[in-house]
Amino acid sequence: MAVEQAGLGTPDDLSDEEREAVETLLYRLADDELVLGERYTEWQVRAPTLESDLALANIAQDEFGHARLWYDLLQDFGADEADLIYERDPADFRHSTLVELPFEEGDWADAIVRSYLYDVAEDVRLEALAGTSYPRIADRVGKVRSEEEYHQEHAQNWLERLADDEEGRARLQEAIDRLLPYALTLFEGDEIDARIDDLGIRTESLDSMREQWFDIALPFCRSLGLDTPEGIREDPKSFLPEQVGRDGDHTDDWRDLHDEMTHTYRELGRTEAHKIMPDPDETDE
Amino acid sequence: MIWEVFRQEEAGKYHTHCGNVHAPDREMAKLFAQIQHGRRKPTNSLWVVPKEEIGEVDTDDAAFGGTTDKSYRWVMGYKDLDAAFAQEIADSESEQEAADRQKQAQRGDD
Amino acid sequence: MSGEREDSRMDIEQVKERAGPREFSPKDDLPEDYRKAATRMIQFHANSEIMGAYLEKPFIRQAPSLDRKLAFSAKVQDEIGHGQLLYRAAESLGVKSRDQMLDELAAGEGKFLNCFHYPMENWAEVPMIAFFVDGAAMRRQATLKRTSWEPYAHAMDKVCFEEGFHVKHGEDIMRELATGSKKEQEMLQDAFETWWPRIIQFFGPTNEKSTHHDFSADVGLKTMTNDELRNAFLNAYIPKARKYGLELPDTPRIRDNDDGTYEVVEEDLDWDEFFTVAKNEYEPGKGQINTRAAAQDAVEWVRNSLDDWESKGGATTPQAAD
């Protein structure tokens, strides 16, 4: 995937402003994937069937693997994994609040709806990164996208089947009503977004990505007999939840989750995060 | 209709696909399969399955085993640890290495 | 094999005569005694995969690095996958369905390995399961590739293929702790002292005390005795424990035969506790069974929904012709 335009070059070539824009985008990407993967693992040993357990566990691992690739790009700027995950203040995480909400026991509809809403957004986002001006990102978009395709297909197939019976549809509806506002936070940003767009780090603005997402997700939900709120397209901001995540404002559930995730690291007084795999730059993946 | 045929060479081994036969029903498929696929190669058992009942997913549809580094789930991800202390671990390691080599070769062909 | 089968139902003597590796398959009309014994054994094995995964699952979240988290998630995933293979191998005996076996597990009637009845509280305990217990399991599973129930042996082919990763992953975690801070080393030693007797009991009581051994051996389901397996395990894993600086607790006493082999003094082990555990009457284990049962129950609606879909014919949706 050659980057045609002059491009931003290597991490060392970046000006402070460029670097800030790249970092802003990478934190969102990495944190979204990490926290979503973390939530998905709650279904391990608890999914409806053994086969569905295996599939969702695999999706969780894919998300962690993607997070790993994006965190690795942040490490270009000097931080290590411990700084980025284990020792970072939970208020400095930039993931959307959609991915941090816990699953209620048995709420498989939440898992599927959340996955669908996220995966469609992720596809739109990766599409907008395929032509990025930052070569380090461009190199990694393809392999991430390839795995996300399965995720979307998986969620879509589940939705079609669950929506086919009355109880399933009611549960899906409940999940959509609750999660759609949180899903909108995936398209929230801050003052740096204009720079991200100007620098061509992403080829679509957040607003335009949200439009594309609506174009796909809303008709699909309706085709399954699921309702989506009136006016959400016209005035998405008014549907946003109290915490949007992208600005570091999170639900209490995130603090608890971060606390659990870092429990062992703190208990053992670790100062670094152990690696098993080689650096992504050293493999031909 | 077409029936796919799976042959098991000897008891305890796996049934593997070996071909197919045209036949109007299951009984005829079994009769034809015995001759077409079991008359010369060592055969302990044959399965016949209607072709349209077989679902397929191939490398055009799927990236089997993923596209990002998954070495954490392979024995080889821990290669600085010796496996020879227990035969069964060493066996698992060599089976996984063989599977990985096959995968790499396949990827090379793409 | 054409025409009428004259010898349709084998009697147990015929089974014993024919018994050998991968000898019997769903085509054979096996006597009920065989099918029940095989079901009991494989169901126990399958249940153990699920309950082991249940026990380890919290450490996916608590793993102290992203790579460890990935490995842990993959490991727990594999165990569920092994459960899937094993329940199918058990199901193929025609005695119980997978749903029945999972319901029995939820109801506290399904039996499983002693080690998975105990709680796990910290990361230093992880290698006790992931290295020692998995290593013990692997020892046993390797011998079950030669079991007489062919579908069970086929399941073992895949399980053994995968499981080498588990043991190495467990050893890697142990090595990291053993070469870590003083605190980590102490936690590891504490965990070892707590778990070591349970690990040795993994293989069950000595052959004379085991109720099911003779029959299972005679019909080829088991290919090695508890004692043989335990001794083989000790011979391989005691040197490993020592390599990482772990000191064997005073009890149970271990006899060093000075030829690289070891034996345990069995009366030093708490068999009352073992049998309480085996009956699902041990307190922490009961809690683990019940919380897993609640989780299984909470997604009953999804399984019902899939069943409805299946009965409406969704399952046979033909794919486009080639």
CSV table of C-alpha atoms in Angstrom, one decimal, chain C residues 86-196:
chain,number,residue,atom,x,y,z
C,86,LEU,CA,-14.7,-34.2,24.1
C,87,TYR,CA,-18.4,-33.8,24.6
C,88,ARG,CA,-18.8,-34.8,21.0
C,89,ALA,CA,-16.7,-37.9,21.5
C,90,ALA,CA,-18.8,-38.7,24.5
C,91,GLU,CA,-22.0,-38.0,22.7
C,92,SER,CA,-21.1,-40.4,20.0
C,93,LEU,CA,-21.5,-43.2,22.5
C,94,GLY,CA,-25.2,-42.7,22.3
C,95,VAL,CA,-25.7,-42.4,26.1
C,96,LYS,CA,-26.1,-38.7,26.7
C,97,SER,CA,-26.3,-35.5,24.6
C,98,ARG,CA,-24.0,-32.6,25.0
C,99,ASP,CA,-26.8,-30.5,26.4
C,100,GLN,CA,-27.5,-33.2,29.0
C,101,MET,CA,-23.9,-33.3,30.0
C,102,LEU,CA,-23.6,-29.5,30.4
C,103,ASP,CA,-26.8,-29.5,32.4
C,104,GLU,CA,-25.4,-32.2,34.7
C,105,LEU,CA,-22.3,-30.1,35.1
C,106,ALA,CA,-24.5,-27.1,36.0
C,107,ALA,CA,-26.6,-29.1,38.4
C,108,GLY,CA,-23.5,-30.2,40.3
C,109,GLU,CA,-23.9,-33.8,39.1
C,110,GLY,CA,-21.0,-33.7,36.6
C,111,LYS,CA,-17.7,-34.7,38.0
C,112,PHE,CA,-14.4,-33.2,37.1
C,113,LEU,CA,-10.7,-33.0,38.1
C,114,ASN,CA,-9.8,-32.3,41.7
C,115,CYS,CA,-7.6,-29.4,41.0
C,116,PHE,CA,-10.4,-27.4,39.4
C,117,HIS,CA,-12.4,-27.3,42.6
C,118,TYR,CA,-9.9,-25.0,44.4
C,119,PRO,CA,-9.9,-21.3,44.0
C,120,MET,CA,-7.0,-19.4,42.4
C,121,GLU,CA,-6.2,-16.1,43.9
C,122,ASN,CA,-3.1,-14.7,42.4
C,123,TRP,CA,-0.8,-14.7,39.4
C,124,ALA,CA,1.8,-16.9,41.2
C,125,GLU,CA,-0.8,-19.7,41.2
C,126,VAL,CA,-1.1,-19.6,37.5
C,127,PRO,CA,1.8,-21.9,36.7
C,128,MET,CA,0.5,-24.4,39.1
C,129,ILE,CA,-2.4,-25.0,36.7
C,130,ALA,CA,-0.8,-23.9,33.5
C,131,PHE,CA,2.4,-25.8,33.9
C,132,PHE,CA,2.0,-28.6,36.4
C,133,VAL,CA,-1.7,-29.5,36.0
C,134,ASP,CA,-1.6,-29.0,32.2
C,135,GLY,CA,1.6,-31.0,32.1
C,136,ALA,CA,0.0,-33.8,34.1
C,137,ALA,CA,-3.1,-33.7,31.8
C,138,MET,CA,-0.8,-33.8,28.8
C,139,ARG,CA,0.9,-36.9,30.2
C,140,ARG,CA,-2.4,-38.6,30.5
C,141,GLN,CA,-3.8,-37.4,27.3
C,142,ALA,CA,-0.8,-38.7,25.3
C,143,THR,CA,-1.6,-42.2,26.5
C,144,LEU,CA,-5.3,-41.7,25.5
C,145,LYS,CA,-4.3,-41.4,21.9
C,146,ARG,CA,-4.4,-45.2,22.1
C,147,THR,CA,-7.8,-45.5,23.8
C,148,SER,CA,-10.2,-48.0,22.4
C,149,TRP,CA,-13.0,-45.5,21.6
C,150,GLU,CA,-11.9,-44.1,18.3
C,151,PRO,CA,-13.7,-40.7,18.5
C,152,TYR,CA,-12.0,-40.1,21.9
C,153,ALA,CA,-8.6,-41.0,20.4
C,154,HIS,CA,-9.3,-38.6,17.5
C,155,ALA,CA,-10.1,-35.8,20.0
C,156,MET,CA,-6.8,-36.5,21.7
C,157,ASP,CA,-4.9,-36.1,18.5
C,158,LYS,CA,-6.1,-32.5,18.3
C,159,VAL,CA,-5.9,-31.8,22.0
C,160,CYS,CA,-2.3,-33.1,22.2
C,161,PHE,CA,-1.4,-31.1,19.1
C,162,GLU,CA,-2.6,-27.9,20.8
C,163,GLU,CA,-1.7,-28.4,24.4
C,164,GLY,CA,2.1,-28.2,24.1
C,165,PHE,CA,1.6,-24.4,23.9
C,166,HIS,CA,-0.2,-24.4,27.2
C,167,VAL,CA,2.5,-26.1,29.1
C,168,LYS,CA,5.2,-23.9,27.6
C,169,HIS,CA,3.2,-20.8,28.3
C,170,GLY,CA,2.8,-22.0,31.8
C,171,GLU,CA,6.5,-22.7,32.1
C,172,ASP,CA,7.3,-19.3,30.7
C,173,ILE,CA,5.2,-17.6,33.4
C,174,MET,CA,6.8,-19.7,36.0
C,175,ARG,CA,10.3,-18.8,34.8
C,176,GLU,CA,9.4,-15.1,34.8
C,177,LEU,CA,8.3,-15.4,38.4
C,178,ALA,CA,11.2,-17.5,39.5
C,179,THR,CA,13.7,-15.1,38.1
C,180,GLY,CA,11.7,-12.0,39.3
C,181,SER,CA,11.7,-10.1,42.5
C,182,LYS,CA,12.1,-11.7,45.9
C,183,LYS,CA,8.4,-11.2,46.4
C,184,GLU,CA,7.5,-13.0,43.2
C,185,GLN,CA,9.8,-15.9,44.1
C,186,GLU,CA,8.1,-16.2,47.6
C,187,MET,CA,4.7,-16.1,46.1
C,188,LEU,CA,5.6,-18.8,43.7
C,189,GLN,CA,7.0,-21.0,46.5
C,190,ASP,CA,3.8,-20.4,48.5
C,191,ALA,CA,1.6,-21.3,45.6
C,192,PHE,CA,3.7,-24.4,45.0
C,193,GLU,CA,3.3,-25.6,48.5
C,194,THR,CA,-0.4,-25.1,48.4
C,195,TRP,CA,-0.9,-26.8,45.1
C,196,TRP,CA,1.7,-29.6,45.1
